[in-house]
Coordinates of C-alpha atoms in Angstrom, one line a residue:
M1189 CA 0.1 -0.1 0.2
T1190 CA 2.9 2.4 1.0
K1191 CA 4.7 1.7 -2.3
F1192 CA 1.5 2.4 -4.4
A1193 CA 0.9 5.5 -2.3
K1194 CA 4.3 7.0 -3.6
Y1195 CA 2.7 7.2 -7.1
L1196 CA -0.9 7.5 -6.1
P1197 CA -1.0 10.2 -3.1
A1198 CA -4.7 9.8 -2.7
L1199 CA -4.2 6.5 -1.1
T1200 CA -2.8 8.1 1.7
W1201 CA -5.5 10.5 2.5
L1202 CA -8.3 7.8 1.7
K1203 CA -6.8 5.4 4.3
S1204 CA -8.1 7.8 7.3
Y1205 CA -11.0 9.2 5.2
Q1206 CA -14.3 9.2 7.2
G1207 CA -17.9 9.6 7.1
A1208 CA -17.8 13.2 8.7
D1209 CA -14.9 14.4 6.4
L1210 CA -17.4 13.3 3.5
K1211 CA -20.4 15.4 4.9
S1212 CA -17.8 18.4 5.5
D1213 CA -16.5 18.2 1.9
T1214 CA -19.8 17.6 0.2
V1215 CA -20.9 20.9 1.9
A1216 CA -17.7 22.6 1.1
S1217 CA -17.9 21.5 -2.7
I1218 CA -21.6 22.7 -3.2
V1219 CA -20.5 26.2 -2.2
F1220 CA -17.2 26.3 -3.8
T1221 CA -18.9 25.0 -7.3
I1222 CA -21.3 27.8 -7.0
M1223 CA -18.7 30.5 -6.4
V1224 CA -16.0 29.2 -9.0
I1225 CA -18.4 28.6 -12.0
P1226 CA -18.3 32.4 -12.7
Q1227 CA -14.6 32.6 -12.3
S1228 CA -13.9 29.6 -14.6
L1229 CA -16.1 30.9 -17.4
A1230 CA -14.3 34.4 -17.1
Y1231 CA -10.9 32.7 -17.5
A1232 CA -11.9 30.8 -20.4
M1233 CA -13.1 34.0 -22.1
L1234 CA -9.7 35.3 -21.1
A1235 CA -8.0 32.6 -22.8
G1236 CA -10.0 33.6 -26.1
L1237 CA -12.0 30.4 -25.8
P1238 CA -15.9 30.1 -25.6
A1239 CA -16.6 30.7 -21.9
I1240 CA -18.3 27.1 -21.3
T1241 CA -14.7 25.8 -21.7
G1242 CA -13.6 27.0 -18.4
L1243 CA -15.9 24.4 -16.8
Y1244 CA -14.5 21.4 -19.1
A1245 CA -11.2 22.7 -17.6
S1246 CA -12.6 22.1 -14.2
I1247 CA -13.7 18.8 -14.4
L1248 CA -11.1 16.1 -15.3
P1249 CA -8.1 18.1 -14.3
S1250 CA -9.4 18.7 -10.7
I1251 CA -10.3 14.7 -10.4
L1252 CA -6.9 13.8 -11.6
Y1253 CA -4.9 16.3 -9.6
S1254 CA -6.8 15.2 -6.5
L1255 CA -5.9 11.8 -7.0
F1256 CA -2.0 12.2 -8.0
G1257 CA -1.2 15.6 -6.4
T1258 CA 0.3 15.8 -2.7
S1259 CA -1.5 19.0 -1.6
R1260 CA -4.6 18.5 0.3
S1261 CA -5.7 22.1 -0.1
L1262 CA -4.8 23.2 -3.7
A1263 CA -7.8 23.8 -5.9
V1264 CA -6.6 23.0 -9.8
G1265 CA -8.4 24.6 -12.6
P1266 CA -8.3 27.6 -15.2
V1267 CA -6.0 30.5 -13.6
A1268 CA -5.8 34.1 -15.0
L1269 CA -2.1 34.1 -15.8
T1270 CA -2.1 30.7 -17.6
S1271 CA -5.3 31.7 -19.4
V1272 CA -3.9 35.0 -20.8
M1273 CA -0.4 33.3 -21.5
T1274 CA -2.6 30.7 -23.6
A1275 CA -4.2 33.5 -25.5
S1276 CA -0.8 35.1 -26.3
A1277 CA 0.8 31.7 -27.5
V1278 CA -2.2 30.7 -29.7
L1279 CA -3.2 34.2 -31.4
P1280 CA -0.2 33.8 -33.7
F1281 CA -1.7 30.6 -35.2
A1282 CA -5.4 31.3 -35.3
V1283 CA -8.2 33.7 -34.9
S1284 CA -9.8 33.9 -31.6
G1285 CA -13.1 31.7 -31.6
S1286 CA -12.2 29.6 -34.7
E1287 CA -11.9 25.9 -34.8
Q1288 CA -8.0 26.2 -35.3
Y1289 CA -7.7 28.4 -32.3
A1290 CA -9.5 25.9 -30.1
T1291 CA -7.3 23.1 -31.6
V1292 CA -3.9 24.8 -31.0
A1293 CA -5.0 25.9 -27.2
I1294 CA -5.9 22.1 -26.7
L1295 CA -2.5 21.1 -28.3
L1296 CA -0.9 23.5 -26.0
A1297 CA -2.6 22.0 -22.8
F1298 CA -1.2 18.6 -23.9
M1299 CA 2.2 19.9 -24.4
S1300 CA 2.5 21.6 -21.1
G1301 CA 1.2 18.4 -19.4
V1302 CA 4.1 16.3 -21.1
F1303 CA 6.6 18.9 -20.3
L1304 CA 5.5 18.7 -16.7
L1305 CA 5.7 14.8 -16.7
V1306 CA 9.2 15.0 -18.4
L1307 CA 10.5 17.5 -15.7
S1308 CA 9.1 15.0 -13.0
L1309 CA 11.0 12.1 -14.8
L1310 CA 14.1 14.1 -15.1
R1311 CA 13.8 15.7 -11.6
L1312 CA 14.3 19.2 -13.2
G1313 CA 12.1 20.8 -11.0
F1314 CA 15.0 23.1 -9.9
L1315 CA 14.7 25.0 -13.2
T1316 CA 12.0 26.9 -11.5
N1317 CA 14.6 28.5 -9.4
L1318 CA 15.7 30.3 -12.1
L1319 CA 12.9 32.5 -11.7
S1320 CA 13.9 35.2 -9.0
H1321 CA 11.4 37.0 -7.0
P1322 CA 11.7 40.5 -8.5
V1323 CA 11.5 38.6 -12.0
I1324 CA 8.2 37.0 -10.9
S1325 CA 6.8 39.8 -9.1
G1326 CA 7.3 42.2 -12.2
F1327 CA 5.9 39.5 -14.6
I1328 CA 2.8 39.1 -12.4
S1329 CA 2.2 42.8 -12.0
A1330 CA 2.6 43.7 -15.6
S1331 CA 0.6 40.6 -16.8
A1332 CA -2.4 41.4 -14.5
L1333 CA -2.1 45.0 -15.9
L1334 CA -2.2 43.7 -19.4
I1335 CA -5.1 41.6 -18.7
V1336 CA -7.0 44.6 -17.2
I1337 CA -6.4 46.7 -20.2
G1338 CA -7.5 43.7 -22.4
Q1339 CA -10.7 43.5 -20.7
L1340 CA -11.7 47.3 -21.2
K1341 CA -13.1 46.1 -24.4
Y1342 CA -15.7 44.0 -22.9
L1343 CA -16.5 46.6 -20.1
L1344 CA -16.9 49.5 -22.8
G1345 CA -18.6 47.3 -25.5
I1346 CA -16.0 48.0 -28.1
Q1347 CA -13.7 46.2 -30.4
S1348 CA -9.9 46.3 -29.8
E1349 CA -6.8 44.1 -31.0
G1350 CA -3.4 43.5 -29.5
D1351 CA -1.9 41.7 -26.5
T1352 CA 0.6 44.1 -25.6
L1353 CA 0.5 47.7 -24.0
L1354 CA 0.9 50.0 -27.3
P1355 CA -1.4 48.0 -29.6
L1356 CA -3.9 47.8 -26.9
V1357 CA -4.1 51.4 -26.0
H1358 CA -3.8 52.3 -29.8
S1359 CA -7.0 50.2 -30.8
L1360 CA -8.8 51.3 -27.7
Y1361 CA -8.2 54.9 -28.5
L1362 CA -9.5 54.5 -32.2
H1363 CA -12.9 52.9 -31.0
L1364 CA -13.6 55.1 -27.8
N1365 CA -16.5 56.9 -30.1
N1366 CA -18.2 53.4 -30.3
I1367 CA -18.8 53.0 -26.4
N1368 CA -21.8 51.0 -25.9
F1369 CA -23.5 53.1 -23.0
P1370 CA -25.6 50.1 -21.7
T1371 CA -22.5 47.8 -21.6
F1372 CA -20.6 50.6 -19.8
I1373 CA -23.4 51.2 -17.2
L1374 CA -23.9 47.5 -16.4
S1375 CA -19.9 47.3 -16.1
L1376 CA -19.8 50.2 -13.6
A1377 CA -22.7 48.7 -11.8
S1378 CA -21.3 45.2 -11.7
I1379 CA -17.6 46.7 -10.5
T1380 CA -19.1 48.7 -7.6
S1381 CA -21.5 45.8 -6.6
L1382 CA -18.6 43.3 -6.6
L1383 CA -16.4 45.5 -4.6
L1384 CA -19.2 46.2 -2.3
M1385 CA -19.9 42.5 -2.0
R1386 CA -16.3 41.6 -1.3
R1387 CA -16.0 44.3 1.7
Y1388 CA -19.3 44.2 3.2
F1389 CA -21.5 40.9 2.4
S1390 CA -20.1 39.2 5.5
T1391 CA -21.1 42.1 7.7
L1392 CA -24.4 42.1 6.2
L1393 CA -24.8 38.6 6.7
E1394 CA -23.8 38.9 10.5
S1395 CA -26.5 42.0 10.9
L1396 CA -29.1 39.8 9.6
G1397 CA -28.3 37.1 12.2
C1398 CA -26.5 34.3 10.3
S1399 CA -24.6 32.1 12.2
A1400 CA -20.8 32.0 12.2
Q1401 CA -20.8 28.9 10.2
A1402 CA -23.2 30.4 7.6
I1403 CA -21.0 33.5 7.3
Q1404 CA -17.8 31.4 6.8
L1405 CA -19.5 29.3 4.0
F1406 CA -21.4 32.1 2.3
G1407 CA -19.5 35.2 3.2
K1408 CA -17.7 35.4 -0.1
S1409 CA -20.5 34.2 -2.3
G1410 CA -21.7 37.9 -2.8
P1411 CA -20.1 37.8 -6.5
V1412 CA -22.5 35.0 -7.5
L1413 CA -25.5 37.2 -6.4
V1414 CA -24.1 40.0 -8.6
V1415 CA -23.7 37.5 -11.4
V1416 CA -27.1 36.6 -11.0
A1417 CA -28.7 40.1 -10.8
A1418 CA -26.5 41.1 -14.0
T1419 CA -27.8 38.1 -15.9
A1420 CA -31.5 38.6 -14.9
T1421 CA -31.3 42.2 -15.8
V1422 CA -30.0 41.4 -19.1
A1423 CA -32.6 38.9 -19.8
L1424 CA -35.7 41.2 -18.3
L1425 CA -34.6 44.3 -20.2
S1426 CA -33.6 42.6 -23.3
L1427 CA -30.3 44.4 -23.1
E1428 CA -28.5 42.1 -25.6
K1429 CA -31.0 43.9 -28.3
M1430 CA -29.1 47.1 -27.4
G1431 CA -25.6 45.8 -28.0
V1432 CA -24.8 44.1 -24.8
S1433 CA -22.6 41.2 -25.4
I1434 CA -23.7 37.8 -23.9
I1435 CA -22.4 34.4 -23.7
G1436 CA -25.3 33.1 -25.7
S1437 CA -26.2 29.5 -26.5
V1438 CA -23.8 27.2 -25.0
P1439 CA -22.7 23.9 -26.5
I1440 CA -22.5 20.8 -24.1
K1441 CA -20.3 18.9 -26.6
P1442 CA -16.4 19.7 -25.6
L1443 CA -14.5 21.3 -28.2
G1444 CA -12.4 18.7 -30.3
I1445 CA -8.9 18.7 -31.7
N1446 CA -8.6 18.8 -35.5
M1447 CA -5.6 16.9 -36.5
E1448 CA -5.9 18.3 -40.0
G1449 CA -5.0 21.8 -38.6
I1450 CA -1.6 20.6 -36.7
N1451 CA 1.6 20.2 -38.3
W1452 CA 5.1 19.7 -36.8
K1453 CA 5.8 23.5 -37.4
I1454 CA 3.2 24.3 -35.1
V1455 CA 4.2 22.1 -32.4
E1456 CA 7.9 23.2 -32.8
E1457 CA 6.7 27.1 -32.7
L1458 CA 4.8 26.2 -29.4
L1459 CA 7.3 24.5 -27.5
P1460 CA 8.9 27.6 -26.0
S1461 CA 5.3 28.9 -24.9
A1462 CA 4.3 25.3 -23.4
F1463 CA 7.6 25.2 -21.4
L1464 CA 7.0 28.8 -20.1
I1465 CA 3.4 28.2 -19.2
S1466 CA 4.4 24.8 -17.5
I1467 CA 7.1 26.6 -15.4
V1468 CA 5.2 29.6 -14.4
G1469 CA 2.0 27.5 -13.6
F1470 CA 4.2 24.9 -11.7
I1471 CA 6.0 27.7 -9.6
G1472 CA 2.6 29.5 -8.6
S1473 CA 0.8 26.1 -7.8
V1474 CA 3.8 25.0 -5.7
S1475 CA 4.0 28.2 -3.9
V1476 CA 0.4 28.3 -2.9
A1477 CA 0.5 24.6 -2.1
Q1478 CA 3.3 25.1 0.3
S1479 CA 2.0 28.2 1.8
F1480 CA -1.4 26.1 2.8
A1481 CA 0.6 22.9 3.7
A1482 CA 2.5 25.0 6.3
K1483 CA -0.5 26.2 7.9
R1484 CA -2.0 22.6 8.2
R1485 CA 1.6 21.1 9.1
Q1486 CA 1.4 18.7 6.0
D1487 CA 4.1 17.6 3.3
I1488 CA 4.3 18.6 -0.2
D1489 CA 6.4 16.7 -2.6
P1490 CA 7.5 19.0 -5.7
N1491 CA 8.2 16.2 -7.8
Q1492 CA 4.9 14.5 -7.4
E1493 CA 3.3 18.0 -8.0
L1494 CA 4.9 17.8 -11.3
V1495 CA 2.9 14.5 -12.1
G1496 CA -0.1 15.8 -10.6
L1497 CA -0.1 18.9 -12.6
G1498 CA 1.1 17.3 -15.7
L1499 CA -1.9 14.8 -15.6
A1500 CA -4.0 17.6 -14.8
N1501 CA -3.0 19.4 -18.1
I1502 CA -3.3 16.4 -20.3
G1503 CA -6.7 15.8 -18.9
S1504 CA -7.6 19.2 -19.7
A1505 CA -6.7 18.6 -23.3
M1506 CA -8.8 15.5 -23.1
C1507 CA -11.7 17.4 -22.3
G1508 CA -11.2 20.0 -25.0
A1509 CA -9.8 22.8 -22.9
F1510 CA -6.6 24.8 -22.3
P1511 CA -3.8 24.6 -19.7
V1512 CA -4.6 24.7 -16.0
T1513 CA -2.8 25.0 -12.7
G1514 CA -3.2 25.6 -9.0
G1515 CA -4.6 28.9 -8.4
F1516 CA -4.4 31.1 -5.3
S1517 CA -7.9 32.6 -5.3
R1518 CA -9.4 29.0 -6.0
T1519 CA -7.3 27.6 -3.1
V1520 CA -8.2 30.2 -0.8
L1521 CA -11.9 29.8 -1.7
N1522 CA -11.5 25.9 -1.3
A1523 CA -10.1 26.5 2.3
D1524 CA -12.9 29.2 3.2
C1525 CA -15.6 26.9 2.3
G1526 CA -14.2 24.2 4.8
S1527 CA -12.6 21.8 2.4
K1528 CA -10.8 18.9 4.5
S1529 CA -9.3 16.7 2.0
P1530 CA -8.8 16.6 -1.8
M1531 CA -12.4 14.8 -2.2
T1532 CA -13.7 18.4 -2.5
G1533 CA -11.9 18.5 -6.0
I1534 CA -13.6 15.3 -6.8
I1535 CA -17.0 16.2 -5.6
S1536 CA -16.8 19.7 -7.1
A1537 CA -15.9 18.4 -10.6
L1538 CA -18.8 16.1 -10.6
L1539 CA -21.1 19.0 -9.7
I1540 CA -19.8 21.2 -12.5
L1541 CA -20.2 18.2 -14.7
L1542 CA -23.9 18.0 -13.5
T1543 CA -24.0 21.9 -14.4
L1544 CA -22.8 21.4 -17.8
L1545 CA -25.5 18.5 -18.7
F1546 CA -28.6 20.3 -16.9
L1547 CA -27.9 24.0 -16.2
T1548 CA -26.2 25.6 -19.2
P1549 CA -29.2 27.2 -20.5
L1550 CA -29.2 29.5 -17.7
F1551 CA -25.9 31.1 -18.7
Y1552 CA -27.5 32.2 -22.1
Y1553 CA -28.2 35.8 -20.9
L1554 CA -24.9 36.0 -19.0
P1555 CA -23.4 39.2 -19.9
K1556 CA -19.5 39.2 -20.9
A1557 CA -19.1 42.5 -18.9
I1558 CA -19.7 41.0 -15.6
L1559 CA -17.0 38.3 -16.4
A1560 CA -14.7 41.2 -17.6
S1561 CA -15.5 42.7 -14.2
I1562 CA -14.6 39.6 -12.2
I1563 CA -11.4 39.2 -14.0
S1564 CA -10.3 42.8 -13.6
I1565 CA -11.0 43.4 -10.0
S1566 CA -9.0 39.8 -9.2
M1567 CA -6.2 41.1 -11.6
L1568 CA -5.8 44.6 -9.9
Q1569 CA -5.1 42.8 -6.6
L1570 CA -1.8 41.2 -8.2
V1571 CA -0.3 44.6 -9.3
S1572 CA 1.9 45.1 -6.2
V1573 CA 3.5 48.8 -5.9
Q1574 CA 4.4 47.9 -2.4
D1575 CA 6.5 45.2 -3.6
L1576 CA 8.5 47.6 -5.7
R1577 CA 8.8 50.0 -3.0
N1578 CA 10.3 47.3 -0.5
L1579 CA 12.6 46.1 -3.1
W1580 CA 14.0 49.7 -3.9
R1581 CA 14.8 50.2 -0.1
F1582 CA 16.5 46.5 0.1
S1583 CA 18.2 46.4 -3.1
K1584 CA 18.0 48.9 -6.0
K1585 CA 19.7 46.4 -8.3
E1586 CA 16.9 43.7 -7.7
A1587 CA 14.3 46.6 -7.9
S1588 CA 15.6 47.5 -11.3
L1589 CA 15.1 43.9 -12.3
L1590 CA 11.6 43.9 -11.5
I1591 CA 11.1 47.3 -13.3
I1592 CA 12.8 46.0 -16.4
T1593 CA 10.8 42.8 -16.4
F1594 CA 7.7 44.6 -16.0
S1595 CA 8.4 47.1 -18.9
V1596 CA 9.4 44.3 -21.3
V1597 CA 6.3 42.4 -20.5
M1598 CA 4.1 45.4 -21.2
I1599 CA 5.8 46.5 -24.2
E1600 CA 6.8 43.1 -26.0
G1601 CA 4.8 40.5 -24.3
M1602 CA 4.8 38.0 -21.4
E1603 CA 6.9 35.3 -22.9
T1604 CA 9.6 37.9 -23.8
G1605 CA 9.5 39.6 -20.8
L1606 CA 9.8 36.6 -18.7
I1607 CA 13.0 35.3 -21.0
V1608 CA 14.7 38.8 -20.5
G1609 CA 13.9 38.6 -16.9
V1610 CA 15.6 34.8 -16.5
I1611 CA 18.5 36.0 -18.6
L1612 CA 19.0 39.3 -16.3
S1613 CA 18.6 37.1 -13.1
I1614 CA 21.3 34.8 -14.2
L1615 CA 23.7 37.6 -15.4
C1616 CA 23.2 39.5 -11.9
F1617 CA 24.0 36.2 -10.3
L1618 CA 27.1 35.6 -12.3
W1619 CA 28.2 39.3 -11.8
H1620 CA 27.7 39.0 -8.0
T1621 CA 29.5 35.5 -7.9
S1622 CA 32.4 36.8 -9.9
H1623 CA 32.9 39.9 -7.7
P1624 CA 33.1 38.0 -4.4
H1625 CA 33.5 39.8 -1.0
I1626 CA 37.1 39.2 0.1
A1627 CA 38.1 40.4 3.5
I1628 CA 41.3 40.6 5.5
V1629 CA 40.2 39.4 9.1
G1630 CA 41.8 39.4 12.4
R1631 CA 40.9 38.0 15.8
L1632 CA 38.5 39.6 18.2
P1633 CA 40.7 40.2 21.6
G1634 CA 40.2 37.6 24.2
T1635 CA 38.2 35.2 21.8
E1636 CA 38.7 32.6 19.2
H1637 CA 36.5 34.5 16.5
F1638 CA 37.9 36.4 13.5
R1639 CA 35.9 39.4 11.8
N1640 CA 36.8 41.9 9.1
V1641 CA 39.4 44.5 10.2
Q1642 CA 37.5 47.2 8.4
R1643 CA 34.5 46.5 10.7
F1644 CA 36.0 45.4 14.0
T1645 CA 38.7 46.4 16.5
V1646 CA 40.8 43.0 16.1
E1647 CA 44.2 41.8 16.5
T1648 CA 46.6 41.1 13.8
H1649 CA 50.2 39.9 13.2
P1650 CA 52.4 41.8 10.8
S1651 CA 53.8 38.8 9.2
I1652 CA 50.4 36.8 9.0
L1653 CA 47.7 37.7 6.6
T1654 CA 44.3 36.1 6.9
V1655 CA 42.0 36.3 4.2
R1656 CA 38.3 35.2 4.0
I1657 CA 36.5 34.8 0.6
D1658 CA 32.8 34.9 1.3
E1659 CA 31.7 32.8 -1.8
N1660 CA 32.2 29.5 -3.6
L1661 CA 35.4 29.5 -5.8
F1662 CA 34.6 28.6 -9.6
F1663 CA 35.4 29.8 -13.2
A1664 CA 33.6 33.0 -12.9
N1665 CA 35.6 34.5 -10.0
A1666 CA 38.7 32.4 -10.1
R1667 CA 40.8 35.1 -12.0
V1668 CA 39.6 37.7 -9.7
F1669 CA 40.2 36.0 -6.7
E1670 CA 43.9 35.0 -7.8
E1671 CA 44.5 39.1 -8.7
R1672 CA 43.1 40.2 -5.5
L1673 CA 45.5 37.8 -3.5
Q1674 CA 48.4 38.9 -5.5
S1675 CA 47.5 42.5 -4.9
L1676 CA 47.1 42.0 -1.0
V1677 CA 50.4 40.4 -0.7
S1678 CA 52.2 43.3 -2.8
Q1679 CA 50.5 45.9 -0.4
N1680 CA 51.9 43.9 2.8
T1681 CA 55.6 43.3 2.1
A1682 CA 56.2 42.0 5.7
V1683 CA 53.8 39.1 5.2
K1684 CA 55.3 35.8 5.3
H1685 CA 52.2 33.5 5.7
L1686 CA 48.8 33.7 4.1
I1687 CA 46.0 31.8 5.5
L1688 CA 42.9 31.5 3.2
M1689 CA 40.0 31.0 5.6
C1690 CA 37.5 29.0 3.7
T1691 CA 34.5 29.2 5.9
A1692 CA 32.3 30.2 3.3
V1693 CA 33.6 28.0 0.5
N1694 CA 31.2 25.1 -0.3
M1695 CA 32.5 24.3 -3.8
I1696 CA 35.9 24.5 -5.5
D1697 CA 35.8 23.6 -9.5
A1698 CA 38.7 23.0 -11.7
S1699 CA 39.2 26.8 -12.9
A1700 CA 39.6 27.7 -9.1
L1701 CA 42.0 24.8 -8.5
Q1702 CA 44.2 25.7 -11.2
S1703 CA 44.1 29.5 -9.7
L1704 CA 45.1 28.0 -6.4
E1705 CA 47.9 26.2 -7.6
K1706 CA 49.1 29.4 -9.3
I1707 CA 48.9 31.4 -6.3
V1708 CA 50.9 28.8 -4.5
D1709 CA 53.7 29.3 -6.9
R1710 CA 53.7 32.8 -7.2
L1711 CA 53.7 33.2 -3.3
A1712 CA 56.3 30.9 -3.0
D1713 CA 58.5 33.0 -5.5
S1714 CA 57.9 35.9 -2.9
D1715 CA 58.8 33.6 0.1
V1716 CA 55.2 33.7 1.3
K1717 CA 53.6 30.3 2.4
L1718 CA 49.8 29.5 1.7
H1719 CA 48.0 27.9 4.5
L1720 CA 44.2 26.8 4.3
S1721 CA 41.9 26.9 7.4
E1722 CA 38.2 25.9 8.2
V1723 CA 37.9 23.8 4.9
K1724 CA 34.7 21.8 4.8
G1725 CA 34.7 18.1 4.4
P1726 CA 33.2 17.9 1.0
V1727 CA 35.9 20.6 -0.2
M1728 CA 38.6 18.7 1.2
D1729 CA 37.7 15.3 -0.3
R1730 CA 37.8 17.0 -3.7
L1731 CA 41.2 18.6 -2.8
K1732 CA 42.6 15.2 -1.7
D1733 CA 42.1 14.1 -5.4
S1734 CA 44.2 16.9 -6.8
K1735 CA 47.8 17.9 -6.7
L1736 CA 47.3 21.0 -4.5
L1737 CA 47.9 19.6 -1.2
D1738 CA 51.2 17.9 -2.0
N1739 CA 52.4 21.2 -3.6
L1740 CA 51.1 23.5 -0.9
T1741 CA 53.9 25.4 1.1
G1742 CA 51.9 25.8 4.1
Q1743 CA 49.5 23.7 6.1
V1744 CA 45.8 22.7 6.3
F1745 CA 44.3 24.0 9.6
L1746 CA 41.1 22.6 11.2
T1747 CA 40.4 26.0 12.7
Q1748 CA 41.5 29.8 12.2
Y1749 CA 42.5 30.0 15.7
Q1750 CA 44.7 27.2 15.5
A1751 CA 46.3 28.5 12.5
I1752 CA 47.0 31.9 14.3
Q1753 CA 48.4 30.0 17.4
A1754 CA 50.8 27.7 15.5
L1755 CA 52.1 30.4 13.2
E1756 CA 52.5 33.0 15.9
D1757 CA 54.4 30.4 18.1
K1758 CA 56.6 29.7 14.8
Q1759 CA 57.3 33.3 14.3
T1760 CA 57.9 34.0 18.0
K1761 CA 60.6 31.0 18.0
S1762 CA 62.2 32.4 14.9

């Protein structure tokens, strides 16, 4: 059982699952389903697909992740960021709303799923570490802002094209004279109502005498009432005849993939987009899963998460939908509804399936403006100005990285912005590690501790120079390190012993080893002996396999204090 649980994590929580848990999860699933349906419809529209596709993407993916994922809280389905990345990736190949567009979106979901499974098999989840916090923050803020700007056409009832800032703004400007005022008024009313419901609905329920449990369950369901009211208003006043765009007839049959519209060229050109969607989705999903797991003292296996999310995306493709991942808002909603286990995801999926089979006629008069309002309000919360302020105070270099990523995403698009951000992150890392902090240290009086001579009042010996490098030694900094040591010795002509304090050195590569060998020879020519101290076990194991220790003119000391004592005694005797 334990062996199979490694590959099917659901066996772990099902083993202790009880009737009380099922009752709690069923209630949570009902409330969650009611509230998540409008959100799923909105995100499908964001992906450039029929709104109903959002429900297809919420069925099989949710079931598969519940069975194969390791988080007991994460809710998987359509998410704004992956939805807009899908639209950005698919638009170059087809017109939104066409059969070819749906085919490419489905293919993209399948490819994203395969990428995640491959990453899992090769245990390459560490690649996600290439996305630093400034890059992620700049990317998310810019993407959210682009999404909001892109929704203005639905909020104003006009046409616009483009997926980056300049084309979007230019297109909106050209069509401003064509604003549909019924749509505009409906949008204003919807946004105002959604904001009021979000802030005051729980307080209203409390004032009406509702129980604490009812408030917890339904306190966030206010947006559902706004959706119902907006839909009823459109239907009763026949606003669709006045130009208000509605969902219209909803086909129950999922979209299918047309193999005639697929060729290897399309597959090759989709590879970068599929990879980026996979990475961004995985990072967001694991971050959310880990934060909730920490609160509940549960464990998350990132490698198994790759499997769960990979199968979820393949399941989405099988349903004729688009890429999915674990979303923060969905997960918070899931937790607030009282979810106890991943069974909530399975029950919710079945409830959404029943909705598809029997309740789709209710969506006919659903105005696209209300879906755009839901998207816009959700996205504006992701635009973090405070994050930039904090980064600017902490590190202007990293704040600049955020600003550059943000700007490139806004002007050139999400994929280009993300790639530029990753490249700049790597370049910043290489610059930092190639310019290591190298300090001359001395002993704090009366202790065995050694600190930087420029920061502390310390004891030093004129013929003994101790240098501490606060970085690993590798090809990027080997030459800098070599030149720095040579310079320090040249400036201290009385030095006879140079101790290299290796407290922060966790790795030495071949280039750095060669530099150390050169340093030994050059110092020997100057009648200076090189000693090592505080060398870590793994580093010493590597050095034992080299010729450095055989050619070392000095000694290897266990601690810096022992080194100073031994050399000072030797100097005193001589």
